[in-house]
Coordinates of C-alpha atoms and ligand atoms in Angstrom, one line a residue:
M1141 CA 145.5 78.9 -35.4
V1142 CA 143.8 82.3 -34.6
P1143 CA 143.6 84.9 -37.7
V1144 CA 144.9 88.3 -36.8
D1145 CA 143.2 91.3 -38.3
K1146 CA 143.3 93.6 -35.3
V1147 CA 146.1 94.4 -32.9
G1148 CA 146.1 96.4 -29.6
I1149 CA 149.6 97.2 -28.6
V1150 CA 149.6 98.8 -25.0
G1151 CA 152.2 101.5 -25.1
A1152 CA 153.9 103.9 -27.3
G1153 CA 157.5 103.4 -26.6
A1154 CA 160.1 102.3 -28.8
A1155 CA 159.0 98.8 -28.8
G1156 CA 155.1 99.3 -29.6
L1157 CA 155.7 102.1 -32.2
T1158 CA 158.0 100.0 -34.0
L1159 CA 155.6 97.0 -33.7
A1160 CA 152.9 99.3 -34.9
V1161 CA 154.8 100.1 -38.0
F1162 CA 155.4 96.5 -39.0
L1163 CA 152.0 95.4 -38.7
A1164 CA 150.4 98.1 -40.4
D1165 CA 152.5 97.9 -42.9
A1166 CA 151.3 94.0 -43.6
G1167 CA 147.9 95.4 -43.7
I1168 CA 146.7 94.7 -40.2
E1169 CA 144.5 97.1 -38.2
V1170 CA 146.6 98.4 -35.4
E1171 CA 145.6 100.5 -32.4
V1172 CA 148.3 102.0 -30.2
L1173 CA 147.0 102.6 -26.5
E1174 CA 149.1 104.9 -24.5
K1175 CA 148.3 106.3 -21.0
G1176 CA 150.4 109.4 -21.6
A1177 CA 148.9 112.7 -23.1
G1178 CA 150.9 113.0 -26.3
F1179 CA 154.0 114.2 -27.9
T1180 CA 156.4 116.0 -25.2
T1181 CA 159.1 118.0 -25.9
L1182 CA 160.6 117.0 -22.3
G1183 CA 162.9 114.1 -22.4
S1184 CA 166.5 112.9 -22.4
G1185 CA 168.8 111.3 -24.7
I1186 CA 169.2 108.0 -25.8
T1187 CA 172.2 105.8 -27.6
L1188 CA 170.8 103.5 -30.5
Q1189 CA 173.5 101.0 -31.4
G1190 CA 173.7 99.5 -34.8
N1191 CA 171.5 96.7 -34.3
A1192 CA 168.7 99.1 -33.6
L1193 CA 169.3 101.2 -36.4
R1194 CA 169.4 98.3 -38.8
V1195 CA 166.0 97.7 -37.6
L1196 CA 164.7 101.2 -37.7
R1197 CA 166.4 101.5 -41.2
D1198 CA 164.2 98.6 -42.4
I1199 CA 161.1 100.5 -41.3
G1200 CA 162.5 103.5 -43.6
V1201 CA 162.9 106.3 -40.9
W1202 CA 166.8 106.1 -41.2
P1203 CA 167.2 109.3 -43.2
E1204 CA 165.2 111.3 -40.8
M1205 CA 167.1 110.0 -37.9
L1206 CA 170.5 110.8 -39.3
E1207 CA 168.9 114.1 -39.6
K1208 CA 168.2 114.4 -36.1
G1209 CA 170.2 112.7 -34.3
Y1210 CA 174.4 112.6 -33.9
P1211 CA 176.3 109.4 -35.6
S1212 CA 179.5 108.0 -33.9
N1213 CA 182.0 105.4 -34.8
S1214 CA 184.5 105.8 -31.6
M1215 CA 184.3 106.5 -28.1
A1216 CA 187.1 107.6 -25.4
I1217 CA 187.8 106.6 -21.8
R1218 CA 189.2 109.7 -19.9
A1219 CA 190.9 109.3 -16.5
P1220 CA 189.5 110.9 -13.2
D1221 CA 192.1 113.4 -13.1
P1222 CA 192.0 117.3 -13.3
D1223 CA 192.3 117.5 -17.0
A1224 CA 190.2 114.3 -17.4
T1225 CA 193.4 112.9 -19.6
V1226 CA 192.2 110.9 -22.7
V1227 CA 193.6 107.0 -22.0
V1228 CA 192.1 105.4 -24.8
E1229 CA 190.3 105.7 -28.1
L1230 CA 188.3 103.1 -28.9
D1231 CA 186.4 102.0 -32.4
D1232 CA 182.9 100.9 -31.6
V1233 CA 181.7 97.8 -33.4
R1234 CA 179.4 98.5 -36.3
T1235 CA 176.6 95.9 -35.0
G1236 CA 174.3 97.2 -37.8
G1237 CA 176.8 96.3 -40.6
E1238 CA 179.5 98.6 -42.2
D1239 CA 177.1 100.9 -43.9
L1240 CA 175.4 102.2 -40.5
P1241 CA 177.5 104.0 -37.8
A1242 CA 178.0 102.2 -34.7
S1243 CA 175.7 104.5 -32.7
L1244 CA 173.6 107.1 -33.3
G1245 CA 172.8 109.8 -30.1
M1246 CA 169.1 111.0 -30.2
Y1247 CA 166.8 113.2 -28.2
R1248 CA 164.4 110.7 -27.2
P1249 CA 161.1 112.8 -28.2
D1250 CA 162.7 113.1 -31.6
L1251 CA 162.9 109.5 -31.8
T1252 CA 159.3 108.9 -30.7
E1253 CA 157.9 111.4 -32.7
I1254 CA 159.8 109.9 -36.1
V1255 CA 158.5 106.2 -35.4
R1256 CA 155.0 107.6 -34.3
A1257 CA 154.8 109.5 -37.4
R1258 CA 155.9 106.3 -39.3
A1259 CA 153.4 104.2 -37.6
E1260 CA 150.4 106.6 -38.7
R1261 CA 151.6 106.9 -42.0
A1262 CA 151.5 103.0 -42.4
G1263 CA 147.7 103.4 -41.1
A1264 CA 148.1 102.6 -37.3
Q1265 CA 146.0 104.6 -34.9
V1266 CA 148.0 106.1 -31.8
I1267 CA 145.5 106.8 -29.3
Y1268 CA 146.7 108.8 -26.3
S1269 CA 145.1 109.3 -22.6
T1270 CA 144.3 105.8 -22.7
E1271 CA 145.3 103.8 -19.6
V1272 CA 144.8 100.1 -20.0
T1273 CA 143.4 98.9 -16.7
G1274 CA 141.7 95.4 -17.6
V1275 CA 142.3 92.4 -19.8
E1276 CA 140.0 89.6 -20.4
Q1277 CA 140.4 86.8 -22.7
S1278 CA 137.8 84.4 -24.2
D1279 CA 137.2 82.3 -27.8
D1280 CA 136.3 85.7 -29.3
G1281 CA 139.4 87.7 -28.9
V1282 CA 141.1 89.9 -26.1
T1283 CA 138.5 92.4 -24.4
V1284 CA 141.0 95.4 -23.1
T1285 CA 139.2 97.8 -20.4
F1286 CA 140.2 101.5 -20.2
S1287 CA 140.4 103.7 -16.8
D1288 CA 137.5 105.5 -18.5
G1289 CA 135.3 102.2 -18.6
G1290 CA 135.6 102.3 -22.5
Q1291 CA 136.6 98.7 -24.0
R1292 CA 138.0 97.3 -27.4
V1293 CA 138.3 93.8 -28.4
F1294 CA 141.6 92.7 -30.3
D1295 CA 142.8 89.5 -32.0
L1296 CA 146.1 90.1 -30.4
L1297 CA 147.0 92.0 -27.6
V1298 CA 150.9 93.1 -27.0
G1299 CA 152.0 94.5 -23.7
A1300 CA 154.5 96.9 -24.7
D1301 CA 154.1 98.9 -21.4
G1302 CA 157.5 99.0 -19.9
I1303 CA 159.0 98.1 -16.6
N1304 CA 156.0 98.0 -14.4
S1305 CA 153.8 96.6 -17.0
T1306 CA 149.8 96.2 -16.2
V1307 CA 149.6 93.9 -19.0
R1308 CA 152.1 91.6 -17.3
R1309 CA 150.6 91.9 -14.3
L1310 CA 146.7 91.2 -15.7
I1311 CA 147.8 88.1 -17.3
G1312 CA 149.2 87.2 -14.1
I1313 CA 153.2 87.1 -14.6
D1314 CA 154.2 88.0 -11.4
V1315 CA 157.6 90.2 -11.9
T1316 CA 159.0 92.3 -9.4
P1317 CA 161.8 94.5 -11.1
A1318 CA 164.9 94.5 -8.7
A1319 CA 167.3 96.9 -7.8
T1320 CA 170.6 97.0 -9.0
G1321 CA 172.1 99.4 -6.4
A1322 CA 173.1 102.1 -8.9
G1323 CA 171.4 104.9 -10.3
A1324 CA 172.2 107.8 -12.8
W1325 CA 171.8 111.6 -13.2
R1326 CA 171.0 112.6 -16.8
A1327 CA 171.0 116.1 -18.4
I1328 CA 170.9 117.5 -21.6
V1329 CA 173.4 120.4 -22.2
P1330 CA 174.8 122.2 -25.2
R1331 CA 177.3 120.2 -27.1
P1332 CA 180.9 122.0 -27.4
A1333 CA 182.2 122.0 -30.7
E1334 CA 185.2 119.6 -29.9
I1335 CA 183.1 116.7 -28.0
T1336 CA 181.9 114.4 -31.2
R1337 CA 181.8 110.9 -29.8
S1338 CA 180.7 109.3 -26.4
E1339 CA 183.3 109.6 -23.7
L1340 CA 183.5 108.3 -20.2
I1341 CA 185.2 108.4 -17.0
Y1342 CA 185.3 105.3 -14.5
G1343 CA 186.0 106.5 -11.0
G1344 CA 186.6 109.5 -9.6
P1345 CA 184.0 110.9 -7.1
R1346 CA 181.1 108.5 -8.5
Y1347 CA 181.2 105.3 -10.4
I1348 CA 181.0 106.9 -13.8
A1349 CA 180.8 110.3 -15.4
G1350 CA 179.9 110.4 -19.4
Y1351 CA 178.0 112.3 -22.3
C1352 CA 176.8 111.6 -25.7
P1353 CA 176.3 113.8 -28.4
I1354 CA 172.7 113.4 -29.4
S1355 CA 172.4 116.6 -32.2
A1356 CA 174.3 119.1 -33.6
D1357 CA 173.9 121.4 -30.6
W1358 CA 173.0 119.2 -27.7
M1359 CA 174.6 116.4 -25.7
Y1360 CA 173.2 114.4 -22.8
A1361 CA 175.7 113.9 -19.6
Y1362 CA 175.2 111.5 -17.3
I1363 CA 176.9 110.2 -13.8
V1364 CA 176.1 106.9 -12.7
E1365 CA 176.5 106.5 -8.6
P1366 CA 175.2 104.5 -5.6
A1367 CA 171.3 104.4 -6.0
Q1368 CA 169.7 107.3 -3.8
D1369 CA 166.2 108.8 -3.6
R1370 CA 166.3 112.0 -4.9
D1371 CA 163.8 114.9 -5.9
V1372 CA 165.6 115.9 -9.3
V1373 CA 163.8 119.0 -10.1
A1374 CA 164.9 120.6 -6.9
D1375 CA 168.3 118.8 -7.0
W1376 CA 169.7 120.2 -10.1
P1377 CA 172.4 122.3 -8.1
E1378 CA 173.4 119.1 -6.7
L1379 CA 174.2 117.5 -10.3
A1380 CA 176.1 120.8 -11.0
R1381 CA 178.2 120.4 -7.9
L1382 CA 178.9 116.7 -8.8
A1383 CA 179.8 117.5 -12.4
A1384 CA 182.3 120.2 -11.2
Q1385 CA 184.3 117.6 -9.2
Y1386 CA 185.4 116.2 -12.6
G1387 CA 188.1 117.8 -14.8
G1388 CA 188.4 118.6 -18.5
P1389 CA 185.0 119.1 -20.5
W1390 CA 183.1 118.3 -17.2
Q1391 CA 184.0 122.0 -15.8
G1392 CA 182.1 123.4 -19.1
I1393 CA 179.3 120.8 -18.3
A1394 CA 178.8 121.8 -14.6
G1395 CA 178.5 125.8 -15.8
A1396 CA 175.9 125.0 -18.3
I1397 CA 173.4 123.0 -15.8
T1398 CA 171.1 125.4 -14.5
E1399 CA 167.3 125.6 -13.4
D1400 CA 166.5 125.4 -17.1
T1401 CA 168.2 122.1 -17.4
A1402 CA 166.4 118.9 -18.2
V1403 CA 167.5 117.1 -15.4
H1404 CA 166.4 113.1 -15.0
Y1405 CA 167.5 110.9 -12.2
T1406 CA 166.7 107.0 -12.5
Q1407 CA 167.5 104.3 -10.3
F1408 CA 168.5 101.0 -12.1
T1409 CA 166.3 98.0 -12.0
T1410 CA 166.4 94.6 -13.9
H1411 CA 164.1 91.6 -14.5
L1412 CA 163.8 89.3 -17.2
V1413 CA 160.5 87.0 -17.4
E1414 CA 161.4 83.6 -16.8
G1415 CA 159.3 81.1 -19.0
D1416 CA 156.8 82.1 -21.5
W1417 CA 156.2 85.8 -22.4
H1418 CA 152.7 85.0 -23.3
R1419 CA 149.4 83.9 -22.0
G1420 CA 146.8 82.8 -24.5
R1421 CA 146.8 85.9 -27.4
V1422 CA 148.5 88.2 -25.2
V1423 CA 152.2 88.7 -25.2
L1424 CA 154.9 90.8 -23.7
I1425 CA 157.7 92.8 -25.6
G1426 CA 160.5 95.3 -24.7
D1427 CA 161.0 96.5 -21.1
A1428 CA 157.9 94.6 -20.0
A1429 CA 159.3 91.2 -20.7
H1430 CA 163.1 92.0 -19.8
N1431 CA 164.8 95.3 -18.3
C1432 CA 168.5 96.1 -17.5
P1433 CA 170.4 98.8 -16.4
P1434 CA 171.7 100.9 -19.4
T1435 CA 175.2 100.0 -18.7
I1436 CA 175.5 98.8 -22.1
A1437 CA 172.9 100.9 -23.9
Q1438 CA 170.9 98.0 -25.6
G1439 CA 167.8 98.0 -23.8
A1440 CA 165.6 100.2 -26.5
A1441 CA 167.5 98.1 -29.0
M1442 CA 166.3 94.8 -27.5
A1443 CA 162.8 96.5 -27.5
I1444 CA 163.0 97.5 -31.0
E1445 CA 164.3 93.7 -32.2
D1446 CA 161.5 92.2 -30.3
A1447 CA 159.0 94.0 -32.2
A1448 CA 160.7 93.4 -35.6
V1449 CA 160.9 89.7 -34.7
L1450 CA 157.3 89.4 -33.2
A1451 CA 155.7 90.9 -36.2
A1452 CA 157.8 88.5 -38.8
E1453 CA 156.4 85.5 -37.0
V1454 CA 152.9 86.8 -36.9
V1455 CA 152.7 88.0 -40.1
K1456 CA 154.3 84.9 -41.7
A1457 CA 151.7 82.6 -39.8
H1458 CA 148.9 85.0 -40.8
G1459 CA 147.9 84.5 -37.0
V1460 CA 148.7 83.6 -33.5
D1461 CA 148.8 80.2 -31.8
D1462 CA 151.0 78.7 -28.9
E1463 CA 153.6 77.7 -31.7
V1464 CA 154.0 81.2 -33.0
M1465 CA 154.5 82.8 -29.4
D1466 CA 157.3 80.1 -28.8
R1467 CA 159.0 80.6 -32.0
F1468 CA 159.0 84.2 -31.2
H1469 CA 160.2 83.4 -27.8
E1470 CA 162.9 81.2 -29.0
R1471 CA 164.4 83.6 -31.1
R1472 CA 164.5 86.5 -28.2
V1473 CA 165.3 84.8 -25.3
P1474 CA 169.1 84.3 -25.8
R1475 CA 169.9 87.8 -26.6
A1476 CA 167.4 89.5 -24.2
S1477 CA 169.1 87.2 -21.4
L1478 CA 172.6 88.0 -22.8
I1479 CA 172.0 91.7 -22.6
V1480 CA 170.3 91.5 -18.9
R1481 CA 173.1 89.4 -17.7
S1482 CA 175.6 91.6 -19.0
S1483 CA 174.4 95.0 -18.3
V1484 CA 173.8 93.5 -14.6
Q1485 CA 177.2 92.3 -14.3
L1486 CA 178.9 95.6 -15.4
V1487 CA 176.7 97.4 -12.7
S1488 CA 177.7 94.6 -9.9
W1489 CA 181.3 95.5 -10.5
L1490 CA 180.7 98.7 -10.1
V1491 CA 178.9 98.6 -7.0
D1492 CA 180.7 95.9 -5.4
E1493 CA 184.2 97.8 -6.4
V1494 CA 185.8 95.0 -8.4
P1495 CA 189.1 95.6 -9.2
N1496 CA 190.2 95.3 -13.0
P1497 CA 186.7 94.1 -14.1
D1498 CA 186.7 92.3 -17.7
V1499 CA 184.4 95.0 -19.0
P1500 CA 186.1 94.6 -22.5
G1501 CA 185.3 91.1 -22.4
V1502 CA 181.5 91.7 -21.8
M1503 CA 181.3 94.1 -24.3
H1504 CA 183.1 92.2 -27.0
E1505 CA 180.6 89.2 -26.6
V1506 CA 177.5 91.3 -26.4
A1507 CA 179.0 93.1 -29.8
Q1508 CA 179.5 89.9 -31.7
T1509 CA 176.1 88.6 -30.6
V1510 CA 174.0 91.6 -31.7
K1511 CA 175.9 91.9 -34.9
E1512 CA 173.8 89.0 -36.4
P1513 CA 170.5 90.3 -37.0
A1514 CA 168.0 89.3 -34.6
Ligands
FAD299 C1 168.5 106.3 -17.4 C2 168.1 105.1 -18.8 C3 169.0 105.1 -19.8 C4 169.0 104.5 -20.9 N1 169.6 104.5 -21.9 C5 169.4 103.7 -23.1 C6 170.4 104.1 -24.0 O1 171.1 104.8 -24.3 N2 170.0 102.9 -25.3 C7 169.2 102.1 -25.3 O2 169.1 101.2 -26.3 N3 168.3 101.7 -24.0 C8 168.5 102.8 -23.1 N4 167.9 102.7 -22.0 C9 166.7 101.6 -22.0 C10 165.4 101.9 -22.6 O3 165.0 103.5 -22.2 C11 164.2 101.0 -22.6 O4 164.8 99.7 -22.7 C12 163.4 101.2 -23.7 O5 162.6 102.7 -23.5 C13 162.2 100.2 -23.4 O6 161.3 100.8 -24.6 P1 159.7 99.9 -24.3 O7 158.9 100.7 -25.5 O8 159.6 98.6 -24.1 O9 159.1 100.9 -22.9 P2 158.8 102.1 -22.6 O10 159.9 103.2 -23.5 O11 159.0 102.3 -21.1 O12 157.6 102.6 -23.1 C14 156.1 102.0 -22.5 C15 155.0 102.8 -22.8 O13 153.9 102.3 -22.1 C16 152.7 103.3 -21.3 N5 152.2 102.7 -20.5 C17 152.3 102.0 -19.3 N6 151.6 101.4 -18.6 C18 150.2 101.7 -19.6 C19 149.0 101.4 -19.6 N7 148.4 100.7 -18.8 N8 148.4 101.8 -20.6 C20 148.8 102.4 -21.5 N9 150.1 102.9 -21.7 C21 151.1 102.4 -20.8 C22 154.3 104.3 -21.0 O14 153.5 105.5 -20.8 C23 155.3 104.0 -22.1 O15 154.8 105.2 -23.2 C24 168.0 103.5 -20.7 C25 167.2 103.4 -19.5 C26 167.5 104.0 -18.7 C27 166.7 103.9 -17.5

């Protein structure tokens, strides 16, 4: 067993920052190394489900999140008709327990900022504009090299560096995220007072059109379609045109999309690292280890849970060895694989135009699983 006094975390996303809080709270020296330049006000929305909120409450940021975000306990499905008629209203499962909402819509930069500030209050250092380009392990620790030639040595290095993880490649795990055949537009638009929950339309001009409130004033709207190479910035009129083809609230959304709207387009990919998620003292968490289309909105939740479980195992053992890494892996693989498998299944049904797919059955299995604490 190697004692862990100093941890390097590559990536200041949901996984890396949450891990930083848990480890710093346990008295471990933590540096989060992030290639991005720092806090940005640009970004999209995110839905955090109860199981993610449970962990975020554990690190003490729930009141701030509730103040910024928009809680919800139900959703509606509308028809692709001219009025977008509501066909079904559903109570969402409160996967974080009855004392938390089923989900919280949030502006992504708000989530990052809240967890980053909490990590720094715990004593973690978040270092921006620092791109990790090299990793070397020896008996003395893990030496990390930065793009400017600088180096640091850690007892444990965590690759929380997202879908195209550099750390993953540097430790010889050869994984190429696979295309799923679908992609999505996302735009942040003003929230009309009458929209108080997630609502979505299956079918119509594209696979899915939906929206989700993220604050008192804003919501994010998205349209899922066959994957395409798009120039997002130039294409905002195309998104407005697409939105206008839907009825009901979509007419207002279409009118609200202008050149000033924050518009994103992402092609959905998927991967799950087979076998171990670690090599020696370097371990992967979050999207670096597993990634899926956002059809169940559980990617960030899995990343946040990974962070909680890895921290618990390291702190309990006061160090790392293969057994600690294996325990972390064993606790995470069943949940992460279920989410990846289920999310990909939902996308395949859309892409293959399967009639009457058992979406409720898939969602039920996921909800019943993630209701249990990670
Ligand atoms: C369209 C879309 C919608 C989604 N909606 C939801 C949702 O509603 N709910 C949900 O739970 N999930 C959602 N997800 C999934 C969610 O966004 C991810 O699962 C989550 O962001 C993963 O967090 P992470 O911390 O693992 O990685 P990331 O958030 O990708 O963070 C990785 C960080 O590492 C940094 N980095 C990368 N390489 C280096 C390097 N070499 N050196 C230093 N830093 C580096 C990056 O700059 C980045 O900041 C969605 C995904 C997509 C694509």
